Coordinates of C-alpha atoms in Angstrom, one line a residue:
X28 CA 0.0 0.0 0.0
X29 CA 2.5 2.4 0.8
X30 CA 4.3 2.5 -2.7
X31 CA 1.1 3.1 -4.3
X32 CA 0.8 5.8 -2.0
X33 CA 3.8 7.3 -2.4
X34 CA 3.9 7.5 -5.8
X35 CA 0.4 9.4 -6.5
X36 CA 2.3 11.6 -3.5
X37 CA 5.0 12.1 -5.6
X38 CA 3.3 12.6 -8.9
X39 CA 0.9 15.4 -7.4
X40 CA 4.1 17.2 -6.4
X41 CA 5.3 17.2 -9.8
X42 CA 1.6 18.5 -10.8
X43 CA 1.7 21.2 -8.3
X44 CA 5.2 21.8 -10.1
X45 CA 3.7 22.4 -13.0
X46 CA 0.4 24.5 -12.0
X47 CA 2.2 27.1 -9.7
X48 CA 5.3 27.3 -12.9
X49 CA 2.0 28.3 -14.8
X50 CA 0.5 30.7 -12.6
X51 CA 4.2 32.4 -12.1
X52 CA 4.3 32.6 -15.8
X53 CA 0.8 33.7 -16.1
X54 CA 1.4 36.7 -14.1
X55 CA 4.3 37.6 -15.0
X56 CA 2.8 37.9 -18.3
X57 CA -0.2 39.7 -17.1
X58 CA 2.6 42.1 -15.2
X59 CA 4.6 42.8 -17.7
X60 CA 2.0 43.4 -20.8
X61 CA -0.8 45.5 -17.7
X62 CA -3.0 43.2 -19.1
X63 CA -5.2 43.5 -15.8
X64 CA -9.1 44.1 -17.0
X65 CA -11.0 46.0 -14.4
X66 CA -11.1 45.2 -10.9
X67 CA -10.9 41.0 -10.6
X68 CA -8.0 39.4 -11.2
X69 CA -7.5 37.3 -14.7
X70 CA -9.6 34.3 -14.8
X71 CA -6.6 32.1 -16.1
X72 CA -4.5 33.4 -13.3
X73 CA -7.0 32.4 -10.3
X74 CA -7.6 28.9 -11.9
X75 CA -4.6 28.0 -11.4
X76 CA -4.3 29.2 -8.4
X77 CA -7.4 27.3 -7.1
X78 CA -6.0 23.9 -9.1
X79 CA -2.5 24.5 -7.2
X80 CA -4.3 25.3 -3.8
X81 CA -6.6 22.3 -4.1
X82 CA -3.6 20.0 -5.1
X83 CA -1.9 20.9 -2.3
X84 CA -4.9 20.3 0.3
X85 CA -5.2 16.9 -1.1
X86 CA -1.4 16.3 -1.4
X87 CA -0.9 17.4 2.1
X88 CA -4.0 14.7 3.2
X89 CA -2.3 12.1 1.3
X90 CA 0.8 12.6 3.3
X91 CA -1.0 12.5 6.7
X92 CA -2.4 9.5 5.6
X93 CA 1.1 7.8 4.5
X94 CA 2.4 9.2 7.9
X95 CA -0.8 7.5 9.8
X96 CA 0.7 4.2 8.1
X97 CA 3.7 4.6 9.7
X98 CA 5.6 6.0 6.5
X99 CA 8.1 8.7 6.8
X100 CA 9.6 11.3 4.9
X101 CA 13.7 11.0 4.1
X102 CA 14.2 14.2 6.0
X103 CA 11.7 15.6 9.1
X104 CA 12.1 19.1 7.3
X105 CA 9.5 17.8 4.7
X106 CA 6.7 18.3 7.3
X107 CA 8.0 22.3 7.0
X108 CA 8.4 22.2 3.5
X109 CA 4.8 20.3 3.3
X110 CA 3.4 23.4 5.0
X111 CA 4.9 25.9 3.6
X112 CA 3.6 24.8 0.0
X113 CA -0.2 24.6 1.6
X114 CA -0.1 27.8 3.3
X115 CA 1.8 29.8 0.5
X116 CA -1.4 30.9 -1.9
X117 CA -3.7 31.3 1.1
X118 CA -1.1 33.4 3.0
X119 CA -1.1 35.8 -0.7
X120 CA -4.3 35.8 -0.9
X121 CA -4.8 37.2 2.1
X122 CA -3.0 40.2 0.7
X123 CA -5.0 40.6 -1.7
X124 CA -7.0 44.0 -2.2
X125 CA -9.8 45.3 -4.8
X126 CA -8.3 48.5 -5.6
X127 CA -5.3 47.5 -6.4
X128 CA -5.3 44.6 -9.3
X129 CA -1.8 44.8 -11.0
X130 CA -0.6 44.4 -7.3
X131 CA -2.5 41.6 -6.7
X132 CA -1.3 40.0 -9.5
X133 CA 2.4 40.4 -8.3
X134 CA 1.5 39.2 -4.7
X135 CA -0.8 35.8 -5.9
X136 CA 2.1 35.3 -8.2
X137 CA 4.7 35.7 -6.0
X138 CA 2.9 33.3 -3.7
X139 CA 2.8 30.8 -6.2
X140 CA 6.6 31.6 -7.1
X141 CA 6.9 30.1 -3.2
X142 CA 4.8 27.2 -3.3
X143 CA 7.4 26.3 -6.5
X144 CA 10.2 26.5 -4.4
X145 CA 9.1 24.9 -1.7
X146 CA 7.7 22.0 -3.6
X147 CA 10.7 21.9 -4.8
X148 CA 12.7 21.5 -1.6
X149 CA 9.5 19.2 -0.3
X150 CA 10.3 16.8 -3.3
X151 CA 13.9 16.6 -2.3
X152 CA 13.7 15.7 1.1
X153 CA 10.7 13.9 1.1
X154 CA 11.7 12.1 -1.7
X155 CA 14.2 9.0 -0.8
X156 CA 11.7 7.4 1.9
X157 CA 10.2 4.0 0.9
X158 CA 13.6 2.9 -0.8
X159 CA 13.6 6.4 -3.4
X160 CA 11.7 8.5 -5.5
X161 CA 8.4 6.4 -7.7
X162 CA 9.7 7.3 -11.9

């Protein structure tokens, strides 16, 4: 059971990898070209911050779970890592104000900027438990 486990673990790292790289590129994007309509952030940009949020909830029950069935993380610094990548887009959003849009958009993507790095770090020292890394 625990392999199984592991691996979806590890593959919705690599997920969250890939929506949060999005939604840094996104805004940057929308930065760079002020391409901010009214007063709501872009539509693109808070999907994928939702998808990323949401991943991480469910990534961060999946490793309670593991760690319920006695598995444990290479390194106890994952645990910090774990939360720091569910608590990143939350902690920006809470930031965020209606007046002020094109700011928003550099504090939701800088938030996402963090939960990249810090899924990051979580994948390397989470990773070798169970024998190493699911390919």
């Amino acid at each position: 059971m625990y392999p199984q486990l592991a691996s979806i673990h590890y593959t919705l790292t690599l997920l969250i990898l890939v929506l949060g790289t999005a939604a840094v590129v996104r805004g940057v994007i929308l930065f760079a070209h002020r391409r901010v309509l009214g007063y709501r952030v872009d539509t693109a940009l808070r999907w994928l911050l939702l998808a990323t949020a949401g991943l991480a909830g469910v990534e961060a029950l999946l490793g309670l779970i593991l760690l319920a069935a006695g598995a444990r993380p290479f390194d106890p610094r994952h645990y910090l890592w774990g939360l720091a990548v569910l608590g990143a887009i939350p902690l920006a959003a809470s930031f965020v104000r209606r007046a002020r849009v094109l700011r928003n958009v550099v504090v939701l993507a800088l938030g996402a900027a963090v939960v990249v790095v810090t899924a990051v770090m979580a994948l390397l020292t989470g990773c070798p438990f169970l024998g190493g890394c699911p390919h």
